[in-house]
Amino acid sequence: MTVKISNKIVGYRVKKADPEVTEHQTPVKAETKPIQMNEYIERPDFLLGTTYKIKPPIAEHAMYITINDILLNEGTDHESRQPYEVFINSKSMEHFQWVIALTRVISAVFRKGGDVTFLVEELRSVYDPNGGYFKKGGVFMPSLVAEIGAVIEKHLKAIGLLESEEMSETTKRILAEKRAEFEASHTTATNDEKASDYPPNAAMCGKCSTKAVIVMDGCATCLSCGDSKCG
C-alpha cells in the first residue's frame, strides 16, 4: 500500500525483520513421497542386469535368463532395486513361442509393481505331464517353467525382495557330520554313485525337492536344507 508523506523527513532507520514473523512465513518444504514401482515409469537408458544359465536335460541347448532391475529413489533412504524386465535366450527353437510369451507376461507383472514374489510359487507349481527332471546337485524340477521360477526366486533373494533361508554354521556342521557318518556306514556304493552330491539311496525332500534325505537313528533328515522329521 502506498503512503503519502506530507511532513519533512528529518531522519530514517532501516527496520529489521521480526525473526518470529520471518520463521513463521518461511514456507515449509513438503516431504517428497518415495516413488513406488508402477506401469507408468518409463524405461531408463541404463538398467542393472544379471544373467543366469540353466541347462535342463529336456532341452538340447542351454538357456540364458537375463533379469534387468531398475533403481528407484536413488541416493535416498528409500532407495530400492526392483525387477523391471526378463529375457530368455537359447539356440533351441522348440520352446520359442511360449518362452517369448512367458517373458512378456512376467515383465508386465514386474512393471505393474506391488508384491511380485507370488510369481515364484505360481511358476514352481507348474508340472510337466511327461514328468520332471533332476538338475545338477540332485534338485528335482517338475518342469522347465518351474526351473525358470527357481531362477526368479534366486534373483529376488539376491536383491532383497525375498528372505533367504540360510542355515546356521552349527546346523551345517551337524549335517556334515551326519553325512560323513552315513557314507562311512554305506560303503557298497559304486564309484559312479559316489560322484553325486548326495548319497545314491537318499530320498526326495518334500521341502527343497532334493534327493538328500537320509535316515539315521530312526530320524529322516535332509542333507541339503536341514529339514528333519524329528524337529
Coordinates of C-alpha atoms in Angstrom, one line a residue:
M1 CA 0.0 0.0 0.0
T2 CA 1.4 3.5 -0.9
V3 CA 1.5 6.1 1.8
K4 CA 1.9 9.9 1.0
I5 CA 4.5 11.7 3.3
S6 CA 3.3 15.2 3.9
N7 CA 5.8 16.2 6.6
K8 CA 9.6 17.0 6.2
I9 CA 11.9 14.0 6.6
V10 CA 14.4 14.7 9.4
G11 CA 15.9 11.2 9.8
Y12 CA 15.4 7.5 8.9
R13 CA 16.4 4.0 10.0
V14 CA 16.1 0.5 8.5
K15 CA 13.6 -1.6 10.2
K16 CA 14.8 -5.2 10.8
A17 CA 12.5 -8.1 10.1
D18 CA 10.9 -9.8 13.1
P19 CA 12.6 -13.2 13.5
E20 CA 9.3 -14.8 14.7
V21 CA 7.4 -13.4 11.7
T22 CA 10.1 -14.5 9.3
E23 CA 10.3 -18.0 10.7
H24 CA 6.5 -18.3 10.6
Q25 CA 6.3 -17.0 7.0
T26 CA 9.1 -19.3 5.7
P27 CA 7.5 -22.0 3.6
V28 CA 8.0 -25.5 4.8
K29 CA 9.4 -27.8 2.2
A30 CA 7.0 -30.7 1.7
E31 CA 8.5 -34.2 2.2
T32 CA 9.0 -36.0 -1.1
K33 CA 6.9 -39.2 -1.3
P34 CA 9.1 -42.1 -2.4
I35 CA 8.4 -43.5 -5.9
Q36 CA 6.8 -46.9 -6.0
M37 CA 7.1 -49.2 -8.9
N38 CA 4.2 -48.7 -11.4
E39 CA 3.4 -49.3 -15.0
Y40 CA 3.8 -45.6 -15.9
I41 CA 7.5 -45.5 -15.1
E42 CA 9.4 -45.1 -18.4
R43 CA 12.3 -47.4 -19.1
P44 CA 15.6 -45.6 -18.4
D45 CA 18.6 -45.9 -20.7
F46 CA 20.5 -47.9 -18.2
L47 CA 19.3 -50.9 -16.2
L48 CA 21.2 -53.3 -13.8
G49 CA 21.2 -56.8 -15.3
T50 CA 22.0 -60.3 -14.1
T51 CA 22.2 -63.3 -16.4
Y52 CA 21.6 -66.9 -15.2
K53 CA 22.5 -70.0 -17.2
I54 CA 20.4 -73.2 -17.0
K55 CA 20.9 -76.5 -18.9
P56 CA 17.8 -78.6 -18.5
P57 CA 18.2 -82.2 -19.7
I58 CA 15.0 -81.9 -21.7
A59 CA 16.5 -79.2 -23.9
E60 CA 19.2 -79.6 -26.4
H61 CA 20.9 -76.2 -25.7
A62 CA 21.4 -74.1 -22.5
M63 CA 19.0 -71.3 -21.8
Y64 CA 20.2 -67.8 -20.6
I65 CA 17.8 -65.9 -18.4
T66 CA 18.5 -62.2 -18.0
I67 CA 16.6 -60.1 -15.4
N68 CA 17.1 -56.3 -15.6
D69 CA 16.4 -54.2 -12.5
I70 CA 15.5 -50.5 -12.1
L71 CA 16.9 -48.4 -9.2
L72 CA 14.2 -46.3 -7.6
N73 CA 14.7 -43.3 -5.3
E74 CA 18.5 -43.5 -5.9
G75 CA 20.6 -41.7 -3.3
T76 CA 17.8 -41.5 -0.7
D77 CA 16.8 -43.5 2.3
H78 CA 14.1 -45.1 0.2
E79 CA 16.4 -46.5 -2.5
S80 CA 15.3 -49.9 -3.8
R81 CA 16.1 -52.2 -6.6
Q82 CA 13.1 -53.6 -8.4
P83 CA 12.9 -56.1 -11.3
Y84 CA 11.8 -54.5 -14.5
E85 CA 12.0 -57.0 -17.3
V86 CA 13.2 -60.5 -18.2
F87 CA 14.6 -62.1 -21.3
I88 CA 15.3 -65.7 -22.1
N89 CA 17.7 -66.6 -25.0
S90 CA 18.7 -70.0 -26.4
K91 CA 19.8 -71.7 -29.6
S92 CA 16.9 -74.1 -29.1
M93 CA 13.8 -73.0 -31.0
E94 CA 11.4 -75.7 -29.9
H95 CA 10.2 -73.6 -26.9
F96 CA 10.4 -70.3 -28.7
Q97 CA 6.8 -69.2 -28.8
W98 CA 5.8 -69.9 -25.2
V99 CA 9.1 -68.7 -23.8
I100 CA 8.6 -65.3 -25.5
A101 CA 5.0 -65.2 -24.2
L102 CA 6.1 -66.0 -20.7
T103 CA 8.8 -63.4 -20.6
R104 CA 6.4 -60.7 -21.8
V105 CA 3.8 -61.6 -19.1
I106 CA 6.4 -61.7 -16.4
S107 CA 7.9 -58.4 -17.5
A108 CA 4.4 -56.8 -17.5
V109 CA 3.9 -58.1 -13.9
F110 CA 7.2 -56.7 -12.8
R111 CA 6.4 -53.2 -14.2
K112 CA 2.9 -53.3 -12.7
G113 CA 4.5 -53.0 -9.2
G114 CA 3.3 -54.3 -5.9
D115 CA 4.3 -57.7 -4.5
V116 CA 5.7 -59.7 -7.4
T117 CA 7.0 -62.5 -5.2
F118 CA 3.8 -64.6 -5.9
L119 CA 5.3 -65.4 -9.4
V120 CA 7.8 -67.7 -7.8
E121 CA 5.1 -70.0 -6.3
E122 CA 3.0 -69.9 -9.4
L123 CA 5.8 -70.9 -11.7
R124 CA 7.3 -73.5 -9.4
S125 CA 3.9 -75.3 -9.2
V126 CA 3.8 -76.0 -12.9
Y127 CA 4.2 -79.7 -13.6
D128 CA 5.2 -81.3 -16.9
P129 CA 2.7 -84.1 -17.8
N130 CA 5.7 -86.1 -19.2
G131 CA 7.4 -85.9 -15.8
G132 CA 10.1 -83.6 -14.4
Y133 CA 13.8 -84.0 -14.2
F134 CA 16.7 -83.7 -11.8
K135 CA 19.1 -80.8 -12.3
K136 CA 22.7 -80.7 -11.2
G137 CA 23.0 -81.3 -7.5
G138 CA 20.1 -83.7 -7.3
V139 CA 17.3 -81.0 -7.1
F140 CA 14.1 -82.1 -8.7
M141 CA 12.4 -79.8 -11.1
P142 CA 8.8 -80.7 -12.1
S143 CA 9.0 -78.7 -15.3
L144 CA 11.1 -76.3 -17.3
V145 CA 8.8 -73.5 -16.2
A146 CA 9.4 -74.5 -12.6
E147 CA 13.2 -74.1 -13.1
I148 CA 12.6 -70.6 -14.6
G149 CA 10.6 -69.9 -11.4
A150 CA 13.5 -71.1 -9.3
V151 CA 15.9 -68.7 -11.1
I152 CA 13.5 -65.8 -10.5
E153 CA 13.3 -66.8 -6.8
K154 CA 17.1 -66.8 -6.6
H155 CA 17.2 -63.3 -8.1
L156 CA 14.5 -61.9 -5.8
K157 CA 16.5 -63.2 -2.9
A158 CA 19.7 -61.6 -4.3
I159 CA 18.1 -58.1 -4.5
G160 CA 16.4 -58.5 -1.1
L161 CA 12.7 -58.9 -2.1
L162 CA 12.6 -62.4 -0.7
E163 CA 14.2 -63.6 2.5
S164 CA 16.9 -66.2 2.1
E165 CA 16.7 -69.1 4.5
E166 CA 20.3 -69.5 5.4
M167 CA 21.3 -72.3 7.7
S168 CA 23.4 -71.5 10.8
E169 CA 27.0 -72.7 10.9
T170 CA 26.0 -75.1 13.7
T171 CA 23.4 -76.7 11.5
K172 CA 25.8 -77.0 8.6
R173 CA 28.4 -78.7 10.9
I174 CA 25.8 -81.2 12.2
L175 CA 24.6 -82.0 8.7
A176 CA 28.2 -82.5 7.5
E177 CA 28.9 -84.9 10.5
K178 CA 25.7 -86.9 9.7
R179 CA 26.6 -87.1 6.0
A180 CA 30.1 -88.4 6.8
E181 CA 28.8 -90.9 9.3
F182 CA 26.1 -92.1 6.8
E183 CA 28.6 -92.5 4.0
A184 CA 31.0 -94.3 6.2
S185 CA 28.4 -96.9 7.1
H186 CA 27.3 -97.4 3.5
T187 CA 30.5 -98.4 1.6
T188 CA 28.8 -100.6 -1.0
A189 CA 28.1 -97.7 -3.4
T190 CA 29.9 -97.7 -6.8
N191 CA 32.3 -95.0 -7.9
D192 CA 29.6 -93.5 -10.2
E193 CA 27.1 -93.4 -7.3
K194 CA 29.7 -91.7 -5.1
A195 CA 30.2 -89.0 -7.7
S196 CA 26.8 -87.5 -6.9
D197 CA 26.3 -84.7 -4.5
Y198 CA 24.3 -86.8 -2.0
P199 CA 24.2 -90.5 -1.1
P200 CA 22.7 -92.5 -4.0
N201 CA 19.9 -94.1 -1.9
A202 CA 18.8 -90.8 -0.4
A203 CA 15.1 -90.0 -0.6
M204 CA 13.4 -86.9 -2.0
C205 CA 12.9 -83.9 0.4
G206 CA 9.4 -82.5 0.4
K207 CA 10.7 -79.1 1.3
C208 CA 13.6 -78.4 -1.1
S209 CA 12.9 -81.1 -3.8
T210 CA 16.4 -82.5 -3.5
K211 CA 17.3 -86.2 -3.2
A212 CA 19.2 -85.7 0.0
V213 CA 17.0 -87.2 2.8
I214 CA 18.8 -90.0 4.8
V215 CA 17.5 -91.9 7.8
M216 CA 19.9 -92.2 10.8
D217 CA 18.9 -93.4 14.2
G218 CA 15.3 -93.5 13.1
C219 CA 15.3 -89.8 12.1
A220 CA 14.8 -88.6 8.5
T221 CA 17.0 -85.6 7.8
C222 CA 17.6 -83.6 4.6
L223 CA 21.3 -83.0 4.0
S224 CA 20.5 -80.1 1.7
C225 CA 18.2 -77.9 3.6
G226 CA 18.3 -79.4 7.1
D227 CA 14.6 -80.3 7.2
S228 CA 14.0 -83.0 9.8
K229 CA 11.0 -85.1 10.9
C230 CA 12.5 -85.2 14.4
G231 CA 12.4 -81.4 14.8

